């Protein structure tokens, strides 16, 4: 029995979505692993004296500012750091530098005063700059204790008229970001408010599911047994094994609804629009004294139904759709597999 092949109901990518976006909140292992390895990319920039970093630097050399190694090349040796370093491109998109002394921050290449490096914001000025590879410390002149520093960025030619606006913007940007020069340069992690790296925030930027409107409250937000909730979750994705879904998976069968024997068996037909299902829904509507038109599909029903159509909170009310759909599903399975019909 355990050897029987099982059908996959919901795609693994969807299972890995957060619960609020229709998943089960399971971590997707590939981005999660990359997020954990990101910790080493972060530590490389901070742990200058540590033995492991010195070994990596001895082998691959150190990149500009000492925030990472040079690109690991070569086919020999252990590929551990090479593998970790492959995450640098994604990692570096989310870091910026906070300038202290400025010796580890590149004026043109690093993100330090804006969301982009200055060479990308002012490409024409960068082209004629004589400080293309310089650090901030080397283009700042200190005027003594307690005095503000002065910028000394030089260019290979005078500005053209049409470049003046850019030059003014560039210089004012520099002046509003003149470093105080009283501390070391710092690495700042953008996705976390405190600016310090954590794997959880890196995972979230590496694995951002599409914005999906999913009625998760109507499934997980009430006290129903997990089996019910899981059933409703597969129903909301339209993935329970109705005849139309079985046909999509390659089974050859008649495909009609065994309740009314009058239409194709789809999830929405079976649970909402089938004559048999409508009798049950109408019974509930009459019992509670409401008049409501059933929506086209299950997710819309769950959205609309939640908390008395959004009017007041009620745990029992919220349970009604899952109880009713579970009852229909059980009856349908009895008729399909045991050829039995419940009485009454
Ligand atoms: Zn039917």
mmCIF file of C-alpha atoms and ligand atoms in Angstrom:
data_model
loop_
_atom_site.group_PDB
_atom_site.id
_atom_site.type_symbol
_atom_site.label_atom_id
_atom_site.label_comp_id
_atom_site.label_asym_id
_atom_site.label_seq_id
_atom_site.Cartn_x
_atom_site.Cartn_y
_atom_site.Cartn_z
ATOM 1 C CA UNK A 1 0.000 0.000 0.000
ATOM 2 C CA UNK A 2 2.845 2.360 0.883
ATOM 3 C CA UNK A 3 4.382 1.605 -2.513
ATOM 4 C CA UNK A 4 1.423 3.008 -4.478
ATOM 5 C CA UNK A 5 2.376 6.041 -6.520
ATOM 6 C CA UNK A 6 0.706 9.161 -5.123
ATOM 7 C CA UNK A 7 -0.691 12.004 -7.174
ATOM 8 C CA UNK A 8 0.724 15.452 -6.471
ATOM 9 C CA UNK A 9 -2.101 17.821 -5.673
ATOM 10 C CA UNK A 10 -0.446 21.235 -5.410
ATOM 11 C CA UNK A 11 2.814 22.258 -7.088
ATOM 12 C CA UNK A 12 5.823 22.397 -4.758
ATOM 13 C CA UNK A 13 6.475 26.058 -5.617
ATOM 14 C CA UNK A 14 3.021 26.919 -4.304
ATOM 15 C CA UNK A 15 3.536 24.835 -1.166
ATOM 16 C CA UNK A 16 6.595 27.016 -0.478
ATOM 17 C CA UNK A 17 4.614 30.283 -0.613
ATOM 18 C CA UNK A 18 3.921 31.971 2.723
ATOM 19 C CA UNK A 19 0.573 30.996 4.241
ATOM 20 C CA UNK A 20 -0.898 34.449 3.514
ATOM 21 C CA UNK A 21 -0.180 33.947 -0.170
ATOM 22 C CA UNK A 22 -1.671 30.509 -0.474
ATOM 23 C CA UNK A 23 1.242 28.264 0.523
ATOM 24 C CA UNK A 24 2.008 26.155 3.568
ATOM 25 C CA UNK A 25 4.975 28.287 4.600
ATOM 26 C CA UNK A 26 7.489 25.501 3.861
ATOM 27 C CA UNK A 27 10.971 26.839 3.171
ATOM 28 C CA UNK A 28 12.180 26.412 -0.403
ATOM 29 C CA UNK A 29 15.480 24.641 0.151
ATOM 30 C CA UNK A 30 17.544 26.167 -2.667
ATOM 31 C CA UNK A 31 17.022 29.857 -1.768
ATOM 32 C CA UNK A 32 17.066 28.963 1.933
ATOM 33 C CA UNK A 33 20.496 27.400 1.541
ATOM 34 C CA UNK A 34 21.709 30.457 -0.356
ATOM 35 C CA UNK A 35 20.338 32.683 2.399
ATOM 36 C CA UNK A 36 22.251 30.729 5.043
ATOM 37 C CA UNK A 37 25.463 30.914 3.001
ATOM 38 C CA UNK A 38 24.947 34.692 2.757
ATOM 39 C CA UNK A 39 26.063 34.888 6.367
ATOM 40 C CA UNK A 40 29.618 34.086 5.246
ATOM 41 C CA UNK A 41 29.551 36.822 2.608
ATOM 42 C CA UNK A 42 28.507 39.238 5.339
ATOM 43 C CA UNK A 43 31.144 38.044 7.793
ATOM 44 C CA UNK A 44 33.922 38.325 5.187
ATOM 45 C CA UNK A 45 33.548 42.107 5.218
ATOM 46 C CA UNK A 46 33.593 42.339 9.018
ATOM 47 C CA UNK A 47 36.067 39.726 10.246
ATOM 48 C CA UNK A 48 39.265 41.089 8.796
ATOM 49 C CA UNK A 49 41.580 39.404 11.270
ATOM 50 C CA UNK A 50 39.921 35.988 11.430
ATOM 51 C CA UNK A 51 41.879 32.986 10.242
ATOM 52 C CA UNK A 52 39.246 31.683 7.795
ATOM 53 C CA UNK A 53 39.110 35.055 6.046
ATOM 54 C CA UNK A 54 42.891 35.275 5.858
ATOM 55 C CA UNK A 55 42.976 31.830 4.211
ATOM 56 C CA UNK A 56 40.415 32.907 1.593
ATOM 57 C CA UNK A 57 42.291 36.161 0.956
ATOM 58 C CA UNK A 58 45.599 34.292 0.597
ATOM 59 C CA UNK A 59 44.031 32.022 -1.985
ATOM 60 C CA UNK A 60 41.872 34.395 -4.026
ATOM 61 C CA UNK A 61 42.971 37.912 -3.091
ATOM 62 C CA UNK A 62 40.785 40.650 -1.740
ATOM 63 C CA UNK A 63 38.383 42.836 -3.717
ATOM 64 C CA UNK A 64 37.981 46.605 -3.610
ATOM 65 C CA UNK A 65 37.448 47.872 -0.061
ATOM 66 C CA UNK A 66 37.970 44.409 1.446
ATOM 67 C CA UNK A 67 34.249 43.610 1.510
ATOM 68 C CA UNK A 68 34.682 40.450 -0.528
ATOM 69 C CA UNK A 69 37.370 38.353 -2.211
ATOM 70 C CA UNK A 70 38.358 38.598 -5.838
ATOM 71 C CA UNK A 71 36.386 36.346 -8.164
ATOM 72 C CA UNK A 72 37.440 32.770 -7.285
ATOM 73 C CA UNK A 73 38.846 31.167 -10.425
ATOM 74 C CA UNK A 74 40.728 28.016 -11.241
ATOM 75 C CA UNK A 75 39.671 24.427 -11.403
ATOM 76 C CA UNK A 76 41.835 23.098 -8.580
ATOM 77 C CA UNK A 77 41.172 22.907 -4.892
ATOM 78 C CA UNK A 78 38.138 23.000 -2.686
ATOM 79 C CA UNK A 79 35.168 24.734 -4.229
ATOM 80 C CA UNK A 80 33.587 25.714 -0.902
ATOM 81 C CA UNK A 81 34.315 29.449 -1.133
ATOM 82 C CA UNK A 82 33.645 29.447 -4.879
ATOM 83 C CA UNK A 83 30.194 28.099 -4.160
ATOM 84 C CA UNK A 84 29.515 30.626 -1.405
ATOM 85 C CA UNK A 85 30.834 33.459 -3.570
ATOM 86 C CA UNK A 86 28.331 32.614 -6.317
ATOM 87 C CA UNK A 87 25.748 34.307 -4.122
ATOM 88 C CA UNK A 88 27.674 37.606 -4.106
ATOM 89 C CA UNK A 89 25.752 39.131 -7.006
ATOM 90 C CA UNK A 90 22.403 38.734 -5.229
ATOM 91 C CA UNK A 91 23.908 39.630 -1.869
ATOM 92 C CA UNK A 92 25.627 42.799 -3.079
ATOM 93 C CA UNK A 93 22.368 44.165 -4.489
ATOM 94 C CA UNK A 94 21.105 44.570 -0.929
ATOM 95 C CA UNK A 95 24.070 46.128 0.800
ATOM 96 C CA UNK A 96 25.275 49.703 1.011
ATOM 97 C CA UNK A 97 28.177 51.305 2.794
ATOM 98 C CA UNK A 98 28.091 53.815 5.583
ATOM 99 C CA UNK A 99 31.101 56.067 5.273
ATOM 100 C CA UNK A 100 33.319 56.604 8.288
ATOM 101 C CA UNK A 101 36.958 57.295 7.426
ATOM 102 C CA UNK A 102 36.144 56.485 3.793
ATOM 103 C CA UNK A 103 39.252 54.389 3.110
ATOM 104 C CA UNK A 104 37.194 51.258 2.300
ATOM 105 C CA UNK A 105 34.539 53.011 0.206
ATOM 106 C CA UNK A 106 34.966 53.710 -3.485
ATOM 107 C CA UNK A 107 33.724 57.154 -4.530
ATOM 108 C CA UNK A 108 32.298 56.024 -7.864
ATOM 109 C CA UNK A 109 31.731 52.264 -7.579
ATOM 110 C CA UNK A 110 30.071 51.701 -4.198
ATOM 111 C CA UNK A 111 26.551 52.467 -3.022
ATOM 112 C CA UNK A 112 27.093 54.968 -0.206
ATOM 113 C CA UNK A 113 25.017 58.117 -0.755
ATOM 114 C CA UNK A 114 22.222 56.775 -2.920
ATOM 115 C CA UNK A 115 20.576 53.528 -4.014
ATOM 116 C CA UNK A 116 22.974 53.366 -6.979
ATOM 117 C CA UNK A 117 26.724 53.925 -7.338
ATOM 118 C CA UNK A 118 27.596 57.463 -8.499
ATOM 119 C CA UNK A 119 29.050 56.137 -11.774
ATOM 120 C CA UNK A 120 25.547 54.952 -12.721
ATOM 121 C CA UNK A 121 23.824 58.200 -11.720
ATOM 122 C CA UNK A 122 26.408 60.473 -13.404
ATOM 123 C CA UNK A 123 27.967 58.396 -16.222
ATOM 124 C CA UNK A 124 29.288 61.435 -18.148
ATOM 125 C CA UNK A 125 31.021 62.897 -15.113
ATOM 126 C CA UNK A 126 32.454 59.482 -14.279
ATOM 127 C CA UNK A 127 33.948 59.220 -17.760
ATOM 128 C CA UNK A 128 36.001 62.364 -17.300
ATOM 129 C CA UNK A 129 36.792 61.907 -13.607
ATOM 130 C CA UNK A 130 40.458 61.564 -12.668
ATOM 131 C CA UNK A 131 39.450 59.719 -9.474
ATOM 132 C CA UNK A 132 37.667 56.757 -11.020
ATOM 133 C CA UNK A 133 39.281 54.174 -8.755
ATOM 134 C CA UNK A 134 39.818 56.350 -5.696
ATOM 135 C CA UNK A 135 38.394 55.804 -2.252
ATOM 136 C CA UNK A 136 36.448 58.548 -0.538
ATOM 137 C CA UNK A 137 39.293 59.070 1.938
ATOM 138 C CA UNK A 138 41.609 60.034 -0.907
ATOM 139 C CA UNK A 139 39.284 62.715 -2.335
ATOM 140 C CA UNK A 140 38.524 64.344 1.004
ATOM 141 C CA UNK A 141 40.728 66.991 2.543
ATOM 142 C CA UNK A 142 40.575 67.384 6.272
ATOM 143 C CA UNK A 143 40.856 70.974 7.482
ATOM 144 C CA UNK A 144 41.853 70.097 10.986
ATOM 145 C CA UNK A 145 40.162 69.144 14.210
ATOM 146 C CA UNK A 146 36.542 70.216 14.445
ATOM 147 C CA UNK A 147 36.518 71.595 10.880
ATOM 148 C CA UNK A 148 34.325 70.202 8.098
ATOM 149 C CA UNK A 149 36.095 68.183 5.393
ATOM 150 C CA UNK A 150 36.326 69.464 1.822
ATOM 151 C CA UNK A 151 35.844 67.414 -1.345
ATOM 152 C CA UNK A 152 38.644 67.374 -3.905
ATOM 153 C CA UNK A 153 37.190 65.503 -6.894
ATOM 154 C CA UNK A 154 39.020 66.391 -10.110
ATOM 155 C CA UNK A 155 38.049 66.044 -13.775
ATOM 156 C CA UNK A 156 40.120 65.755 -16.951
ATOM 157 C CA UNK A 157 38.353 68.675 -18.651
ATOM 158 C CA UNK A 158 36.034 71.587 -17.944
ATOM 159 C CA UNK A 159 32.302 71.074 -17.913
ATOM 160 C CA UNK A 160 30.288 71.702 -21.062
ATOM 161 C CA UNK A 161 27.240 73.966 -20.724
ATOM 162 C CA UNK A 162 24.856 71.045 -20.987
ATOM 163 C CA UNK A 163 26.677 69.200 -18.209
ATOM 164 C CA UNK A 164 26.450 72.022 -15.682
ATOM 165 C CA UNK A 165 23.140 70.843 -14.179
ATOM 166 C CA UNK A 166 24.598 67.375 -13.616
ATOM 167 C CA UNK A 167 27.699 68.848 -12.034
ATOM 168 C CA UNK A 168 25.662 71.002 -9.643
ATOM 169 C CA UNK A 169 23.539 67.999 -8.619
ATOM 170 C CA UNK A 170 26.667 65.876 -8.185
ATOM 171 C CA UNK A 171 28.436 68.429 -5.992
ATOM 172 C CA UNK A 172 25.390 69.108 -3.833
ATOM 173 C CA UNK A 173 24.939 65.355 -3.350
ATOM 174 C CA UNK A 174 28.547 65.122 -2.175
ATOM 175 C CA UNK A 175 28.200 68.071 0.176
ATOM 176 C CA UNK A 176 25.077 66.703 1.811
ATOM 177 C CA UNK A 177 26.925 63.421 2.408
ATOM 178 C CA UNK A 178 30.275 64.670 3.624
ATOM 179 C CA UNK A 179 31.518 61.988 6.059
ATOM 180 C CA UNK A 180 32.364 62.880 9.636
ATOM 181 C CA UNK A 181 35.404 60.641 9.497
ATOM 182 C CA UNK A 182 35.172 59.626 13.135
ATOM 183 C CA UNK A 183 34.735 55.876 12.738
ATOM 184 C CA UNK A 184 35.442 52.936 10.457
ATOM 185 C CA UNK A 185 33.375 52.320 7.303
ATOM 186 C CA UNK A 186 30.396 50.065 7.843
ATOM 187 C CA UNK A 187 28.495 47.519 5.849
ATOM 188 C CA UNK A 188 24.717 48.027 6.004
ATOM 189 C CA UNK A 189 22.204 45.304 5.152
ATOM 190 C CA UNK A 190 19.234 46.925 3.364
ATOM 191 C CA UNK A 191 16.409 44.379 3.877
ATOM 192 C CA UNK A 192 16.649 44.549 7.671
ATOM 193 C CA UNK A 193 15.691 47.725 9.518
ATOM 194 C CA UNK A 194 18.638 47.476 11.881
ATOM 195 C CA UNK A 195 21.019 47.226 8.931
ATOM 196 C CA UNK A 196 22.516 43.975 10.194
ATOM 197 C CA UNK A 197 22.409 40.851 8.060
ATOM 198 C CA UNK A 198 20.065 38.014 8.949
ATOM 199 C CA UNK A 199 19.327 34.918 6.878
ATOM 200 C CA UNK A 200 15.580 35.308 7.232
ATOM 201 C CA UNK A 201 15.491 38.683 5.444
ATOM 202 C CA UNK A 202 17.881 37.402 2.744
ATOM 203 C CA UNK A 203 15.598 34.389 2.201
ATOM 204 C CA UNK A 204 12.637 36.722 1.762
ATOM 205 C CA UNK A 205 14.367 38.769 -0.925
ATOM 206 C CA UNK A 206 15.634 35.629 -2.682
ATOM 207 C CA UNK A 207 12.249 33.949 -2.591
ATOM 208 C CA UNK A 208 9.536 36.505 -3.138
ATOM 209 C CA UNK A 209 6.396 34.812 -4.377
ATOM 210 C CA UNK A 210 3.991 36.656 -6.642
ATOM 211 C CA UNK A 211 1.384 38.744 -4.894
ATOM 212 C CA UNK A 212 -1.528 36.316 -4.762
ATOM 213 C CA UNK A 213 -4.881 37.057 -3.208
ATOM 214 C CA UNK A 214 -5.710 33.881 -1.345
ATOM 215 C CA UNK A 215 -8.520 33.327 1.203
ATOM 216 C CA UNK A 216 -6.117 32.007 3.835
ATOM 217 C CA UNK A 217 -8.143 33.297 6.777
ATOM 218 C CA UNK A 218 -11.147 31.251 5.667
ATOM 219 C CA UNK A 219 -8.917 28.143 5.746
ATOM 220 C CA UNK A 220 -6.358 28.506 8.522
ATOM 221 C CA UNK A 221 -7.934 31.276 10.600
ATOM 222 C CA UNK A 222 -10.415 29.116 12.504
ATOM 223 C CA UNK A 223 -10.479 26.174 14.819
ATOM 224 C CA UNK A 224 -11.037 23.358 12.367
ATOM 225 C CA UNK A 225 -9.112 20.059 12.464
ATOM 226 C CA UNK A 226 -5.945 20.164 10.332
ATOM 227 C CA UNK A 227 -7.415 17.536 7.995
ATOM 228 C CA UNK A 228 -10.372 19.838 7.219
ATOM 229 C CA UNK A 229 -8.120 22.826 6.760
ATOM 230 C CA UNK A 230 -5.794 20.940 4.424
ATOM 231 C CA UNK A 231 -8.787 19.719 2.411
ATOM 232 C CA UNK A 232 -10.039 23.308 2.104
ATOM 233 C CA UNK A 233 -6.579 24.473 1.088
ATOM 234 C CA UNK A 234 -6.518 22.005 -1.828
ATOM 235 C CA UNK A 235 -10.104 22.959 -2.697
ATOM 236 C CA UNK A 236 -9.209 26.661 -2.799
ATOM 237 C CA UNK A 237 -6.380 25.852 -5.217
ATOM 238 C CA UNK A 238 -8.887 23.827 -7.268
ATOM 239 C CA UNK A 239 -6.715 20.737 -6.880
ATOM 240 C CA UNK A 240 -8.854 18.016 -5.240
ATOM 241 C CA UNK A 241 -9.141 14.938 -7.418
ATOM 242 C CA UNK A 242 -12.390 15.652 -9.194
ATOM 243 C CA UNK A 243 -12.942 14.042 -12.601
ATOM 244 C CA UNK A 244 -11.748 17.093 -14.547
ATOM 245 C CA UNK A 245 -8.500 17.210 -12.537
ATOM 246 C CA UNK A 246 -7.979 13.460 -13.005
ATOM 247 C CA UNK A 247 -8.442 13.885 -16.752
ATOM 248 C CA UNK A 248 -5.806 16.645 -16.726
ATOM 249 C CA UNK A 249 -3.462 14.129 -15.077
ATOM 250 C CA UNK A 250 -4.015 11.663 -17.924
ATOM 251 C CA UNK A 251 -6.763 9.396 -16.576
ATOM 252 C CA UNK A 252 -9.368 8.298 -19.077
ATOM 253 C CA UNK A 253 -12.835 8.419 -17.527
ATOM 254 C CA UNK A 254 -16.347 9.603 -18.244
ATOM 255 C CA UNK A 255 -15.975 12.717 -16.084
ATOM 256 C CA UNK A 256 -19.565 13.496 -15.247
ATOM 257 C CA UNK A 257 -20.782 14.608 -11.838
ATOM 258 C CA UNK A 258 -21.986 11.582 -9.904
ATOM 259 C CA UNK A 259 -24.325 13.732 -7.811
ATOM 260 C CA UNK A 260 -26.522 15.253 -10.528
ATOM 261 C CA UNK A 261 -25.297 13.111 -13.436
ATOM 262 C CA UNK A 262 -25.890 16.164 -15.543
ATOM 263 C CA UNK A 263 -22.606 18.067 -15.911
ATOM 264 C CA UNK A 264 -18.820 17.732 -15.906
ATOM 265 C CA UNK A 265 -17.413 17.281 -12.427
ATOM 266 C CA UNK A 266 -15.283 20.333 -11.660
ATOM 267 C CA UNK A 267 -14.413 21.590 -8.174
ATOM 268 C CA UNK A 268 -16.713 24.605 -8.396
ATOM 269 C CA UNK A 269 -19.555 22.604 -9.897
ATOM 270 C CA UNK A 270 -19.389 19.821 -7.350
ATOM 271 C CA UNK A 271 -19.127 22.056 -4.277
ATOM 272 C CA UNK A 272 -21.155 25.106 -5.293
ATOM 273 C CA UNK A 273 -23.280 24.868 -8.417
ATOM 274 C CA UNK A 274 -24.355 21.251 -8.615
ATOM 275 C CA UNK A 275 -28.069 20.769 -7.929
ATOM 276 C CA UNK A 276 -27.179 18.632 -4.912
ATOM 277 C CA UNK A 277 -24.769 21.219 -3.468
ATOM 278 C CA UNK A 278 -27.235 24.070 -4.026
ATOM 279 C CA UNK A 279 -29.846 22.212 -1.995
ATOM 280 C CA UNK A 280 -27.454 22.139 0.940
ATOM 281 C CA UNK A 281 -26.389 25.779 0.552
ATOM 282 C CA UNK A 282 -30.034 26.878 0.272
ATOM 283 C CA UNK A 283 -30.847 24.921 3.402
ATOM 284 C CA UNK A 284 -28.114 26.835 5.274
ATOM 285 C CA UNK A 285 -29.275 30.180 3.840
ATOM 286 C CA UNK A 286 -32.865 29.529 4.917
ATOM 287 C CA UNK A 287 -31.775 28.307 8.325
ATOM 288 C CA UNK A 288 -29.870 31.529 9.085
ATOM 289 C CA UNK A 289 -32.365 33.710 7.213
ATOM 290 C CA UNK A 290 -30.180 35.220 4.501
ATOM 291 C CA UNK A 291 -30.474 35.656 0.783
ATOM 292 C CA UNK A 292 -27.124 35.275 -0.995
ATOM 293 C CA UNK A 293 -26.054 34.415 -4.528
ATOM 294 C CA UNK A 294 -23.261 31.823 -4.563
ATOM 295 C CA UNK A 295 -20.081 33.213 -6.128
ATOM 296 C CA UNK A 296 -18.533 31.650 -9.223
ATOM 297 C CA UNK A 297 -15.748 29.825 -7.432
ATOM 298 C CA UNK A 298 -14.615 28.591 -4.023
ATOM 299 C CA UNK A 299 -11.967 31.280 -3.288
ATOM 300 C CA UNK A 300 -14.535 34.035 -3.892
ATOM 301 C CA UNK A 301 -16.991 32.231 -1.628
ATOM 302 C CA UNK A 302 -14.402 32.051 1.160
ATOM 303 C CA UNK A 303 -13.497 35.725 0.745
ATOM 304 C CA UNK A 304 -17.154 36.769 0.856
ATOM 305 C CA UNK A 305 -18.265 34.416 3.602
ATOM 306 C CA UNK A 306 -15.600 35.304 6.178
ATOM 307 C CA UNK A 307 -17.009 36.893 9.383
ATOM 308 C CA UNK A 308 -20.649 37.181 8.290
ATOM 309 C CA UNK A 309 -19.781 38.794 4.964
ATOM 310 C CA UNK A 310 -17.309 41.048 6.760
ATOM 311 C CA UNK A 311 -19.895 42.343 9.257
ATOM 312 C CA UNK A 312 -19.041 40.575 12.493
ATOM 313 C CA UNK A 313 -16.704 37.932 13.808
ATOM 314 C CA UNK A 314 -18.123 34.427 14.276
ATOM 315 C CA UNK A 315 -16.113 31.219 14.633
ATOM 316 C CA UNK A 316 -19.082 28.928 13.985
ATOM 317 C CA UNK A 317 -20.164 30.887 10.925
ATOM 318 C CA UNK A 318 -16.680 30.688 9.447
ATOM 319 C CA UNK A 319 -16.691 26.898 9.792
ATOM 320 C CA UNK A 320 -19.843 26.426 7.677
ATOM 321 C CA UNK A 321 -18.219 26.337 4.182
ATOM 322 C CA UNK A 322 -15.614 23.746 5.140
ATOM 323 C CA UNK A 323 -18.197 21.536 6.940
ATOM 324 C CA UNK A 324 -20.537 21.709 4.001
ATOM 325 C CA UNK A 325 -17.904 21.065 1.340
ATOM 326 C CA UNK A 326 -16.388 18.229 3.368
ATOM 327 C CA UNK A 327 -19.865 16.621 3.602
ATOM 328 C CA UNK A 328 -20.385 16.916 -0.153
ATOM 329 C CA UNK A 329 -16.915 15.516 -0.841
ATOM 330 C CA UNK A 330 -17.509 12.533 1.458
ATOM 331 C CA UNK A 331 -20.841 11.813 -0.190
ATOM 332 C CA UNK A 332 -19.308 12.120 -3.644
ATOM 333 C CA UNK A 333 -16.548 9.646 -2.686
ATOM 334 C CA UNK A 334 -19.071 7.199 -1.289
ATOM 335 C CA UNK A 335 -21.053 7.295 -4.514
ATOM 336 C CA UNK A 336 -17.938 7.069 -6.677
ATOM 337 C CA UNK A 337 -16.024 4.340 -4.860
ATOM 338 C CA UNK A 338 -18.652 2.399 -2.902
ATOM 339 C CA UNK A 339 -21.628 2.954 -5.146
ATOM 340 C CA UNK A 340 -23.626 4.044 -2.089
ATOM 341 C CA UNK A 341 -25.944 7.009 -1.647
ATOM 342 C CA UNK A 342 -26.655 8.479 1.779
ATOM 343 C CA UNK A 343 -30.322 8.584 2.705
ATOM 344 C CA UNK A 344 -32.219 11.831 3.294
HETATM 345 ZN ZN1 LIG B 1 -23.487 17.860 -10.309
#
